[in-house]
Every structure is written in structure tokens, then in C-alpha cells.
mmCIF file of C-alpha atoms in Angstrom:
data_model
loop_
_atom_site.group_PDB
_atom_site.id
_atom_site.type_symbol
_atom_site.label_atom_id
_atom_site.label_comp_id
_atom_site.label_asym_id
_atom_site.label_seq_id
_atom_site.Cartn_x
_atom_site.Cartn_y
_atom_site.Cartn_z
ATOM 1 C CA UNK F 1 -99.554 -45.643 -121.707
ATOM 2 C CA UNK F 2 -95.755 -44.783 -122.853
ATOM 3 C CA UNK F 3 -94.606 -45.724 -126.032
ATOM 4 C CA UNK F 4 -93.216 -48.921 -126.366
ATOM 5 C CA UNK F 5 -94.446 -50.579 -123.358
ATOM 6 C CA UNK F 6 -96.570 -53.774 -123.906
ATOM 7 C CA UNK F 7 -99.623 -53.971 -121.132
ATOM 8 C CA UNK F 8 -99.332 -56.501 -118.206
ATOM 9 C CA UNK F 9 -100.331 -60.577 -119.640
ATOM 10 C CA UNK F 10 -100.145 -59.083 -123.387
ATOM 11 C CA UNK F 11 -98.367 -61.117 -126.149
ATOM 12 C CA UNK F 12 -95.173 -58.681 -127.251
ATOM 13 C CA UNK F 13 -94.783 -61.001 -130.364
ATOM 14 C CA UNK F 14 -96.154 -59.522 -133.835
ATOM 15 C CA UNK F 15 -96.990 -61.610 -136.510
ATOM 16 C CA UNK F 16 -95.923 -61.819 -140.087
ATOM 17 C CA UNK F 17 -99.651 -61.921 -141.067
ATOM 18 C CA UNK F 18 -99.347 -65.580 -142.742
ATOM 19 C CA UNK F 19 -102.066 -67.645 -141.764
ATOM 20 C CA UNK F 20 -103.127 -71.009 -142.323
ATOM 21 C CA UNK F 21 -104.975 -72.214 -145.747
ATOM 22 C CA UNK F 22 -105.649 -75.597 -147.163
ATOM 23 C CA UNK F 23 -103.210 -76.847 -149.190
ATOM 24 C CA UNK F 24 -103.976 -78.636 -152.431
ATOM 25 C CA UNK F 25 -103.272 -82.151 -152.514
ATOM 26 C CA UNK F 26 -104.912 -85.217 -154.327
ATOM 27 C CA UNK F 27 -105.680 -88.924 -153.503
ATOM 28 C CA UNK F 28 -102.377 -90.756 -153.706
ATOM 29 C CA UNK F 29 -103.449 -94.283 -154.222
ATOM 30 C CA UNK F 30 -104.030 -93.824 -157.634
ATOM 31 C CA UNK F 31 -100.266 -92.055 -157.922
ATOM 32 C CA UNK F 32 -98.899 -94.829 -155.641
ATOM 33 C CA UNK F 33 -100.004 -97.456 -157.869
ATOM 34 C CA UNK F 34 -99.456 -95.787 -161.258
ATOM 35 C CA UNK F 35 -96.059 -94.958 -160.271
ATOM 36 C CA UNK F 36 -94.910 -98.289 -159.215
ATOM 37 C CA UNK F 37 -96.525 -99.581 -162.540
ATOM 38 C CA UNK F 38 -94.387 -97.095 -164.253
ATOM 39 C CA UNK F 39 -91.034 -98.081 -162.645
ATOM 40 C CA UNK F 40 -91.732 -101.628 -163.453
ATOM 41 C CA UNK F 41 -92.656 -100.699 -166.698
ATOM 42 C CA UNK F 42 -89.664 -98.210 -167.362
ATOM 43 C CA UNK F 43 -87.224 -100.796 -165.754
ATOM 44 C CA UNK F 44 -88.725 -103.988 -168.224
ATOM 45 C CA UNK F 45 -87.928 -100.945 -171.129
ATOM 46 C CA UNK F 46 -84.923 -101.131 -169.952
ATOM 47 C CA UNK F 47 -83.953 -104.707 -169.825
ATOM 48 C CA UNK F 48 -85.189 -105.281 -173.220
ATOM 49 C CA UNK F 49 -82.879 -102.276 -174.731
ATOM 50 C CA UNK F 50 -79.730 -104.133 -173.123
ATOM 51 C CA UNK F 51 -81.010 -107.791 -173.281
ATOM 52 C CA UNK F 52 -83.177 -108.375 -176.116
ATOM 53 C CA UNK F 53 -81.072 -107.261 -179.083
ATOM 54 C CA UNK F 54 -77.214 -108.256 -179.077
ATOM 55 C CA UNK F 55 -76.650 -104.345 -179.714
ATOM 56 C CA UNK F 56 -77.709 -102.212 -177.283
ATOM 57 C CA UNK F 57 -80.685 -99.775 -177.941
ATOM 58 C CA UNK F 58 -79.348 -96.536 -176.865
ATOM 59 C CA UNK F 59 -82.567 -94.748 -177.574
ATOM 60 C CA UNK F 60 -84.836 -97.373 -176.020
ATOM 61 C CA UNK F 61 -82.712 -97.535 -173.122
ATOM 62 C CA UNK F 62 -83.211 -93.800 -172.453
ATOM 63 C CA UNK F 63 -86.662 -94.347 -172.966
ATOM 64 C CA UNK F 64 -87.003 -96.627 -170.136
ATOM 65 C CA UNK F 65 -84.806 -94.410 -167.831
ATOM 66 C CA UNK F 66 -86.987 -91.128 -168.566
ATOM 67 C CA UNK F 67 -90.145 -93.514 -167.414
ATOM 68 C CA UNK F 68 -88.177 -94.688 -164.463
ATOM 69 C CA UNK F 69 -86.889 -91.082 -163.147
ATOM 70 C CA UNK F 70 -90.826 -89.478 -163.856
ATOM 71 C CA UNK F 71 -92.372 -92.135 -162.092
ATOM 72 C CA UNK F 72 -90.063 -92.027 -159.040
ATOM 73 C CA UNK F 73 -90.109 -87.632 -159.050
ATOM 74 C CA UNK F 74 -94.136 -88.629 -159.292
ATOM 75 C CA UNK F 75 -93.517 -91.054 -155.974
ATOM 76 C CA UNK F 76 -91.581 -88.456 -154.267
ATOM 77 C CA UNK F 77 -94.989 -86.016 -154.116
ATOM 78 C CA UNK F 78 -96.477 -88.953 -151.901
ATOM 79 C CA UNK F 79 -97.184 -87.719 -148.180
ATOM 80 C CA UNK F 80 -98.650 -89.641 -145.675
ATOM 81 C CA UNK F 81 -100.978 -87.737 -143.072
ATOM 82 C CA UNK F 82 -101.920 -89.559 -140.255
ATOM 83 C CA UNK F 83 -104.671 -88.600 -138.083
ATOM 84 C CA UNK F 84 -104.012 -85.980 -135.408
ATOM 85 C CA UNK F 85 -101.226 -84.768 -137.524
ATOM 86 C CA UNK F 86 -100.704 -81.995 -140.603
ATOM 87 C CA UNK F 87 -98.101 -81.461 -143.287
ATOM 88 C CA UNK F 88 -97.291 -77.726 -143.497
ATOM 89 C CA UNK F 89 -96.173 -77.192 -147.514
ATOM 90 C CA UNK F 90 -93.312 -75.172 -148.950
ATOM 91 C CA UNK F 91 -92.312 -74.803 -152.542
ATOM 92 C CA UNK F 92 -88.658 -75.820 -151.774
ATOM 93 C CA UNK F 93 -88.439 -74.629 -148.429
ATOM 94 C CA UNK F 94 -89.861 -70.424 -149.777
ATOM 95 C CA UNK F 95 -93.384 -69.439 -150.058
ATOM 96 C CA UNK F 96 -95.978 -70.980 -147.712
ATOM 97 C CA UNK F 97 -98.294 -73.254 -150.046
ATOM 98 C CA UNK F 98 -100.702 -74.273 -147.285
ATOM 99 C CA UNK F 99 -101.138 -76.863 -144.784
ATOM 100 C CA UNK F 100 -102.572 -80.681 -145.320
ATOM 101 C CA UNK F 101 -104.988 -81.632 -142.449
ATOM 102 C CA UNK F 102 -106.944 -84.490 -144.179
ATOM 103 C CA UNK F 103 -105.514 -88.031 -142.885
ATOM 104 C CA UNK F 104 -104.314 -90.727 -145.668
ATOM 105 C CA UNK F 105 -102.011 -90.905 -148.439
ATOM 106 C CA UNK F 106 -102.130 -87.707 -150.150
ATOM 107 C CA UNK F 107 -99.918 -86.536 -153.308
ATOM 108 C CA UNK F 108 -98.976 -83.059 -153.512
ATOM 109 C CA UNK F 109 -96.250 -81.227 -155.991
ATOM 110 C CA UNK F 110 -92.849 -83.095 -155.330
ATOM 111 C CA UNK F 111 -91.315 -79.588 -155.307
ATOM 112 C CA UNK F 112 -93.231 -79.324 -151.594
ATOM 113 C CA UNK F 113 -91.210 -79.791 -149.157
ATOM 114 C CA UNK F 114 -93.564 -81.195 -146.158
ATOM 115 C CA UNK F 115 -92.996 -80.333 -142.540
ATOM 116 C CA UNK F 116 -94.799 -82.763 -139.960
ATOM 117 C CA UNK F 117 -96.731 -80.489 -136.913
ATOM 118 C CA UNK F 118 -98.921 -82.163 -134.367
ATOM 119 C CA UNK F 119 -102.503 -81.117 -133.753
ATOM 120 C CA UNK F 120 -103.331 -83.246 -130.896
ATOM 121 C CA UNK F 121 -103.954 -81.805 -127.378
ATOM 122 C CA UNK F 122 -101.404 -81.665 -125.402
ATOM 123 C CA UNK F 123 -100.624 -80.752 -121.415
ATOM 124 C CA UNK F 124 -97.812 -78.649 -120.270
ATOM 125 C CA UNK F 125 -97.143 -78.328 -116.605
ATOM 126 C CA UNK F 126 -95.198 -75.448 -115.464
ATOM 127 C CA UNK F 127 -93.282 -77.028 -112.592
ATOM 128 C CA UNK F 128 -92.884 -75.787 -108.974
ATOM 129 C CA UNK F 129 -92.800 -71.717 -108.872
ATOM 130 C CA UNK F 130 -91.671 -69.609 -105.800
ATOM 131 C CA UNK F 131 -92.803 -66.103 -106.417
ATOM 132 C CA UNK F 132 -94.504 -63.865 -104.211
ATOM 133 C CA UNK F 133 -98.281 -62.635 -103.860
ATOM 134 C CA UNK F 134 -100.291 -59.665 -103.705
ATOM 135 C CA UNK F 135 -99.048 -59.243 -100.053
ATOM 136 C CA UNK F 136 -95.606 -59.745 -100.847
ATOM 137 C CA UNK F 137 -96.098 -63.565 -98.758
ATOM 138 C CA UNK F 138 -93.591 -66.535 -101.048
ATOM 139 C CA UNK F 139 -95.476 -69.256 -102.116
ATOM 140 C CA UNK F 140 -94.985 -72.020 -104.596
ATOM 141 C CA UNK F 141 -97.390 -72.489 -107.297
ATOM 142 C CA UNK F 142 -97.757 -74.662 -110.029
ATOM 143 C CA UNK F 143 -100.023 -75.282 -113.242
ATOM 144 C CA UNK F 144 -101.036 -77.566 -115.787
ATOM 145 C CA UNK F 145 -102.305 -76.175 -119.155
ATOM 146 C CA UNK F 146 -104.144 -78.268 -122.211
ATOM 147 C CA UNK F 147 -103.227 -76.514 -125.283
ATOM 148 C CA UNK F 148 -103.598 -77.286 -129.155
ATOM 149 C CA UNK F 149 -102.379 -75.383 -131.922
ATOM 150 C CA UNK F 150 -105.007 -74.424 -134.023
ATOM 151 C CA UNK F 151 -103.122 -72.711 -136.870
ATOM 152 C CA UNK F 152 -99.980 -74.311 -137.597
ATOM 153 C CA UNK F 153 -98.846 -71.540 -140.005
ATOM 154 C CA UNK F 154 -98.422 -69.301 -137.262
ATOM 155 C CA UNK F 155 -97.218 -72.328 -135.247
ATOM 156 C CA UNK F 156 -94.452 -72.625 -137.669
ATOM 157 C CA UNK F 157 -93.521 -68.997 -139.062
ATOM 158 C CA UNK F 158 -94.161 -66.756 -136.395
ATOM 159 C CA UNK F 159 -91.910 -68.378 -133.721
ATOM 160 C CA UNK F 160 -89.091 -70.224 -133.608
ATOM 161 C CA UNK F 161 -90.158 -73.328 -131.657
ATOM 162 C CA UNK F 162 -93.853 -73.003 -130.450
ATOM 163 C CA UNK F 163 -93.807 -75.442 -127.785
ATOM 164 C CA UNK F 164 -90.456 -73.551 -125.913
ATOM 165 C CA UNK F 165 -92.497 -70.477 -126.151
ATOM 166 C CA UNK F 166 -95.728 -71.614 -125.108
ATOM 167 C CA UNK F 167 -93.642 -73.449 -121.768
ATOM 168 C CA UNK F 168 -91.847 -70.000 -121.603
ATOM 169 C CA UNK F 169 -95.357 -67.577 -121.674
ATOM 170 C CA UNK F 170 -97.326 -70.011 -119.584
ATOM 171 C CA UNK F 171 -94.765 -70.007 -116.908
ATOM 172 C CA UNK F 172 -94.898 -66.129 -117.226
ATOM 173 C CA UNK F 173 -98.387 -65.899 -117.170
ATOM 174 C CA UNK F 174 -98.433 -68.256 -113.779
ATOM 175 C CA UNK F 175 -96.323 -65.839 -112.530
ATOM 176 C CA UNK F 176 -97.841 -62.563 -113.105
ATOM 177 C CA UNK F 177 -101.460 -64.228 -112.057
ATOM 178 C CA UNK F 178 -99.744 -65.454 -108.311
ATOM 179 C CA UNK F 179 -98.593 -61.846 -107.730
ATOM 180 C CA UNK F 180 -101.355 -60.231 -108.650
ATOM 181 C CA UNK F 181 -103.855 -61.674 -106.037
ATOM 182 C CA UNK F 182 -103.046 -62.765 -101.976
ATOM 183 C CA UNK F 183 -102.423 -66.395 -101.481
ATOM 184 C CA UNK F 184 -105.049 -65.765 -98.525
ATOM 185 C CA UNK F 185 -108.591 -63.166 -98.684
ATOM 186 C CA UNK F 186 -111.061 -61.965 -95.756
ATOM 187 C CA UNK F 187 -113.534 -62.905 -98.235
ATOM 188 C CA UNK F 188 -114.193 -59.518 -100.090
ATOM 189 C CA UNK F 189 -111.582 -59.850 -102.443
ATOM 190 C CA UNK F 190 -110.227 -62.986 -104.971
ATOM 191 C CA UNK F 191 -107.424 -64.830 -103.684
ATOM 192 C CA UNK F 192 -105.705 -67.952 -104.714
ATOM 193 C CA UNK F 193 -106.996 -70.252 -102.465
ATOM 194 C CA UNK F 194 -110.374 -69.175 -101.983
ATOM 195 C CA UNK F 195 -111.626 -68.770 -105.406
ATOM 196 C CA UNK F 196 -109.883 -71.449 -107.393
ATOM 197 C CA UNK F 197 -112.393 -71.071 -110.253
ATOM 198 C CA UNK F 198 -112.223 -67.482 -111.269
ATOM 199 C CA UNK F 199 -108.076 -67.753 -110.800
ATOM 200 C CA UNK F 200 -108.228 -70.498 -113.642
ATOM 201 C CA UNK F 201 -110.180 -68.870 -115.595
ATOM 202 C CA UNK F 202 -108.149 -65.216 -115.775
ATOM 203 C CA UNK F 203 -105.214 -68.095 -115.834
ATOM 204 C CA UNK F 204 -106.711 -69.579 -118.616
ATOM 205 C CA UNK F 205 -107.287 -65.921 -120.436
ATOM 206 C CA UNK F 206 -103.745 -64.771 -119.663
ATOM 207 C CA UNK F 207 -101.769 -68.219 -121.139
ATOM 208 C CA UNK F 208 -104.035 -67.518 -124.389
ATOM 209 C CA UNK F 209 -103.814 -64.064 -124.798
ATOM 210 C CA UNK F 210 -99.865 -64.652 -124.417
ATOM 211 C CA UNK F 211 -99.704 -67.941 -127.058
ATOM 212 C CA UNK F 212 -102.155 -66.138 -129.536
ATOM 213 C CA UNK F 213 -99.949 -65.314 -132.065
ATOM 214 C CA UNK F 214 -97.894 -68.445 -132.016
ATOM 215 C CA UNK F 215 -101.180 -70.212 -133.795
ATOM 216 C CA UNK F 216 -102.043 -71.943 -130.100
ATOM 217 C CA UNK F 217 -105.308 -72.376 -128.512
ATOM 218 C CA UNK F 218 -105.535 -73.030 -124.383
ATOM 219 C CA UNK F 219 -108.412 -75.605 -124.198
ATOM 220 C CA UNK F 220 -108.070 -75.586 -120.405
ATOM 221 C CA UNK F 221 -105.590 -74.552 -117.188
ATOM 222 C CA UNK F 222 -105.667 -75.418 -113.699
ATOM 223 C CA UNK F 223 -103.502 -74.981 -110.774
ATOM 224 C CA UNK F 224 -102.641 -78.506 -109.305
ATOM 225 C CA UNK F 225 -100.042 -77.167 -106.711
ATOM 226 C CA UNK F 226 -100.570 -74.035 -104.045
ATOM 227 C CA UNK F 227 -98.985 -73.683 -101.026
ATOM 228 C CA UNK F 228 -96.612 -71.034 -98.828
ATOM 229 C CA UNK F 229 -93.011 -71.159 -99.028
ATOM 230 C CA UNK F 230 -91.668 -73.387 -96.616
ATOM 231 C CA UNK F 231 -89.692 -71.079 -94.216
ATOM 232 C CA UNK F 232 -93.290 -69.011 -93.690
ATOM 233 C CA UNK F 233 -95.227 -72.123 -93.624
ATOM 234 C CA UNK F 234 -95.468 -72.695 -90.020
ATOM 235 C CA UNK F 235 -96.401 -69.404 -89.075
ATOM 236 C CA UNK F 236 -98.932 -69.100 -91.877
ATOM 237 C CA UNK F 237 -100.663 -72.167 -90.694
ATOM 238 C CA UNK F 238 -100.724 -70.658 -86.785
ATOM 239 C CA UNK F 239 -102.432 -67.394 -88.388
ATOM 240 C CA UNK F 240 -104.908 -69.326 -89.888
ATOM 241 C CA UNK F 241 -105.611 -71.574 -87.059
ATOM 242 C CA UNK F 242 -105.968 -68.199 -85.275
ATOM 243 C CA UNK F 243 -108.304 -66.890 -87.846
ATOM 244 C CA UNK F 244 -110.396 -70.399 -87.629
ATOM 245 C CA UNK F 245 -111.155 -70.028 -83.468
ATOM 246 C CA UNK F 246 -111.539 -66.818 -83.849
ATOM 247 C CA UNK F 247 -114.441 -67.102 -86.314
ATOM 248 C CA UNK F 248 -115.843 -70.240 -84.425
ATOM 249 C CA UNK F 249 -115.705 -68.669 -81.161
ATOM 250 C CA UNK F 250 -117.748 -65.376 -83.571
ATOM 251 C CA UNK F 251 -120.401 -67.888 -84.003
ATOM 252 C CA UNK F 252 -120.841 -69.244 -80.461
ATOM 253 C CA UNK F 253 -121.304 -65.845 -79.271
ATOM 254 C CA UNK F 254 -123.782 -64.755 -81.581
ATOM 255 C CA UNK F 255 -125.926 -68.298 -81.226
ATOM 256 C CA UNK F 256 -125.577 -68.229 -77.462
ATOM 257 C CA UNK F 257 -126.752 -64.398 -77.056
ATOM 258 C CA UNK F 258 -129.953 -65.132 -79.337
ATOM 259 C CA UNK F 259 -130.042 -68.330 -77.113
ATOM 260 C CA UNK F 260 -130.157 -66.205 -74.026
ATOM 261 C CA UNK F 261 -132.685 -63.765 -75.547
ATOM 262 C CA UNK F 262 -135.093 -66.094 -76.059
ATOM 263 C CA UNK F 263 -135.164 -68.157 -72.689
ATOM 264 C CA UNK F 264 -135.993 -64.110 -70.786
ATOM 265 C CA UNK F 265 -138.309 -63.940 -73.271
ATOM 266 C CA UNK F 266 -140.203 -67.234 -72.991
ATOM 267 C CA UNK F 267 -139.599 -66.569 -68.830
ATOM 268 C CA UNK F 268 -141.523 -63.020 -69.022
ATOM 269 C CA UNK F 269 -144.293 -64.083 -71.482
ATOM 270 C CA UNK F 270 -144.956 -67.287 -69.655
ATOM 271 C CA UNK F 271 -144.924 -65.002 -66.368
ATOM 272 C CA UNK F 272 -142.488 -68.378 -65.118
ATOM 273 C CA UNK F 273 -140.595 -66.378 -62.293
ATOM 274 C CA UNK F 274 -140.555 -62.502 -61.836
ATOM 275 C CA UNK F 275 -136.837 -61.436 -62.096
ATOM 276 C CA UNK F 276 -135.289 -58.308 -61.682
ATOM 277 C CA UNK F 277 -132.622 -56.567 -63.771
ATOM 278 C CA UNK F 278 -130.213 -57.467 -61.863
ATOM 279 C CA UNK F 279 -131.417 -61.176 -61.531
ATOM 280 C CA UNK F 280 -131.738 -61.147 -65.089
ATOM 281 C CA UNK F 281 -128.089 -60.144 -65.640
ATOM 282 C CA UNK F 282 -126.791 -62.635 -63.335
ATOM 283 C CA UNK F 283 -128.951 -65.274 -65.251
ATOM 284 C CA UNK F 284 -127.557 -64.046 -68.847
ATOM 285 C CA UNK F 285 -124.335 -64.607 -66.768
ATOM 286 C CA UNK F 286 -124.606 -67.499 -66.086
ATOM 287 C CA UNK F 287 -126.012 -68.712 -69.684
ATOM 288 C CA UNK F 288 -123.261 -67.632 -71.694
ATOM 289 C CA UNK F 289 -120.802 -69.483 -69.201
ATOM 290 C CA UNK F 290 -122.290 -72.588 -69.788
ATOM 291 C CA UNK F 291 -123.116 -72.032 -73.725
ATOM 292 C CA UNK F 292 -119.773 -70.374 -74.533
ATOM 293 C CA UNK F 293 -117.135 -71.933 -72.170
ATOM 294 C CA UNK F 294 -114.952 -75.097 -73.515
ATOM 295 C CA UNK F 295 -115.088 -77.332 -70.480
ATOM 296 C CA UNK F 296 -118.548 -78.637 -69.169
ATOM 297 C CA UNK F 297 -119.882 -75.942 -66.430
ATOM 298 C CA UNK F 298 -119.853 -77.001 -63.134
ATOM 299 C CA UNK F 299 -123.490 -76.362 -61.458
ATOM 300 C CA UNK F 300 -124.096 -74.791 -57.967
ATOM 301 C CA UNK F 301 -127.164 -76.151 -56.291
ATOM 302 C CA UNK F 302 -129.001 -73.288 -54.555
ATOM 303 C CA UNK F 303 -130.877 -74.650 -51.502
ATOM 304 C CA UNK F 304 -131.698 -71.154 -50.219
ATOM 305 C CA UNK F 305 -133.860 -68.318 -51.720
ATOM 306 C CA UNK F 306 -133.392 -66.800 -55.102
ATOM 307 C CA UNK F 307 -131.486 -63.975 -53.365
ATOM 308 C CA UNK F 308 -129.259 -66.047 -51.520
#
């Protein structure tokens, strides 16, 4: 392969080697609580510094204000996860601290700043395509994928918006997989339509080879639309119809020849009548005209001799 080309269905994204940990974090009920104690507390310091005495207490009044500002900095680390969701930390907005996956109220260092992410599964459908096959036919294809990201440090630091680049690879990788195979086989080799299962599945392998490195995982794809392009349509559906009598008419032969080969047999073992060859070939004849033609055969009644 050349240097610097990427092979076919391959992600061309590298990335920055951060991957996700578990971030620390602690129960924040107790913190809630405490903290609103400590306000109340703080703010009753307060009151009594500028209230209680005729003079103000300057020192109790800062007092109260240093117990007010710690217990609201304290409130400020509170971070509530809900379920289906994480909290991706950064020490103001820098170093990656780790990622919160653990539903509730949680308190973490108020210096974190906290960056929502989903984790829930999600579907993505690829809209209406018009792209050519193996054969070089148009058709217009279609896909829905179920995705999930599954590390949401890669999710968030290795792209810039991981659900506009998993819509832009998956419609990508629906591409490349319709014009790699015929919309239509003769059986021997995959095609779109015919083998539906094996065309999801290298779908399915493509999609997550291309969203690896964004932290994604494809749970599932499957192709909900496939047809040809309208202005071939017509004559695609006449070729197939074709194709169809063709193979029918394939079969009638073949059952009405055995068919034939087994009444001369039965005839000549059961010594029935005595026919020569060129009674029998009038006879197989005959037999395929009535087993093989469309309309019902119209009989002749011979009232004379078998040679007449």
C-alpha cells in the first residue's frame, strides 16, 4: 500500500491516546446538607455581628462571611448524575480528571468543571442515498444504525462533535458497502437484496470500525430502504420478471421430462403397449405439450389404429 493512503472502510482519525477513567467523586447528601447548615449558620453569624451589638463586629462579621463563601464554593462541587447520563471532569476546563458514571448526587472538587454526555442508545438513520452498485446500476439505499458511546473521553477529546461524525462515517460507510456489492446476484455471489443478513453485518463492521476512535460502539445496523433509482426502475423490474419465467418455465421442463421418463418406463416394464421409437417420440411429443404448454391441450380422439 502507498504511503499515506488509509484502506477502504478504515477510520483516518488518530487518537490523542486519552481514555476514559473513573473519576473520583463522593456522596453529596452529606455536602448538600452540611453546606446549607453552614450558610444558615454563617448568615445567623452574620446578623448577630450587625444586629446584636449597637457597634458593629467587624471581625465577627467576617467570620460569618468566610463560613458563608466556604460553604457555597463547597455547594458549587455538587453534580447531579442522572441515570443514562455521565459528567466528564476537567480541572478548570485543562487536564482530563475522569468521567462520573454512577447516578445521584455526587460532590466532586468545585475546581471541576463538569460536561454532561449521554450514554443511552441511540438510532441514527442515514436518509435516502442514490449511489451506484457493483454493476454500476443507481439505487437508493438507506440505513438505520443503534449506536452508544462507550468511552466518552474519546467521545469528547478526540472529535469535535461525535454525533456529526458518527452521521458523517455511517453515511460513508452506507455508501462504500452499496458499491461494493450488485443490487441484484445469480446466486453465487452476495448482493444487496439477496443476502440482507451478511450485508448488515459487514454494514455493521464498517460503521464501527469507522466510529472507533470517536469512543462509539454500533450495537446494531440494518438497511430499512433498498430499491433502484427511479428512471431504471421499470426496466429493472421487466428483467426480473424475465429472469422469474425464465426460471419457472426451467422447472417445468425438468419436472415434465422426468414425468415423461417415467410413464415409457412404467409402459415397457408393464409390457402395456409395444411402441416403437418413433411412436415413442411422438408420445414424449405429445406429453410435454400438454405438461409444459400454458393453455389447457386440446385432445384428438383417435378412432383408427395406432398408426393412423
Amino acid at each position: 500500500m502507498a504511503a499515506g493512503t488509509e484502506p477502504a472502510g478504515r477510520s483516518v482519525v488518530e487518537a490523542t491516546g486519552v481514555v476514559e477513567r473513573l473519576g473520583w467523586s463522593a456522596n453529596g447528601w452529606p455536602v448538600a446538607v452540611g453546606g446549607l447548615l453552614a450558610v444558615l449558620a454563617g448568615a445567623g453569624i452574620i446578623a448577630a455581628g450587625l444586629l446584636v451589638w449597637s457597634d458593629t463586629n467587624i471581625p465577627l462579621v467576617v467570620c460569618g462571611a468566610v463560613v458563608v463563601v466556604a460553604a457555597l464554593v463547597a455547594l458549587g462541587g455538587l453534580v447531579l448524575v442522572e441515570p443514562g447520563q455521565a459528567r466528564v471532569l476537567q480541572l478548570l476546563q485543562g487536564s482530563y480528571q475522569g468521567t462520573l458514571r454512577q447516578d445521584g448526587l455526587r460532590w466532586v472538587n468545585p475546581l471541576d468543571t463538569r460536561r454532561a454526555i449521554s450514554t443511552r442508545i441511540r438510532n441514527h438513520d442515514t436518509g435516502k442515498a442514490k449511489v451506484n452498485d457493483a454493476d454500476g446500476n443507481p439505487i437508493e439505499i438507506s440505513a438505520v444504525i443503534v449506536w452508544q458511546v462507550e468511552d466518552t473521553a474519546r467521545a469528547m477529546f478526540d472529535v469535535d462533535d461525535f454525533e456529526e461524525f458518527v452521521a458523517v462515517q455511517t453515511e460513508a460507510a452506507v455508501r462504500h458497502i452499496a458499491g461494493s456489492y450488485p443490487y441484484d446476484g445469480n446466486g453465487s455471489a452476495i448482493s444487496l437484496r439477496q443476502n440482507a443478513d451478511e450485508i448488515t453485518s459487514r454494514l455493521s463492521e464498517e460503521v464501527g470500525e469507522r466510529v472507533r476512535s470517536a469512543g462509539v460502539r454500533v450495537i446494531e445496523s440494518r438497511i430499512n430502504q433498498l430499491a433502484y433509482a427511479p428512471e431504471i426502475a421499470q426496466a429493472m423490474l421487466r428483467r426480473q420478471q424475465a429472469g422469474a419465467v425464465i426460471a419457472a418455465r426451467e422447472q417445468i421442463v425438468h419436472g415434465a421430462v422426468g414425468m415423461v421418463a417415467a410413464a415409457l418406463d412404467r409402459l415397457e416394464r408393464e409390457h402395456t403397449v409395444e411402441l416403437d421409437e418413433e411412436r415413442k417420440a411422438a408420445m414424449v411429443s405429445n406429453l410435454l405439450v400438454v405438461l409444459c404448454g400454458d393453455q389447457g391441450a386440446q385432445p384428438v380422439v383417435n378412432t383408427g389404429t395406432l398408426y393412423q
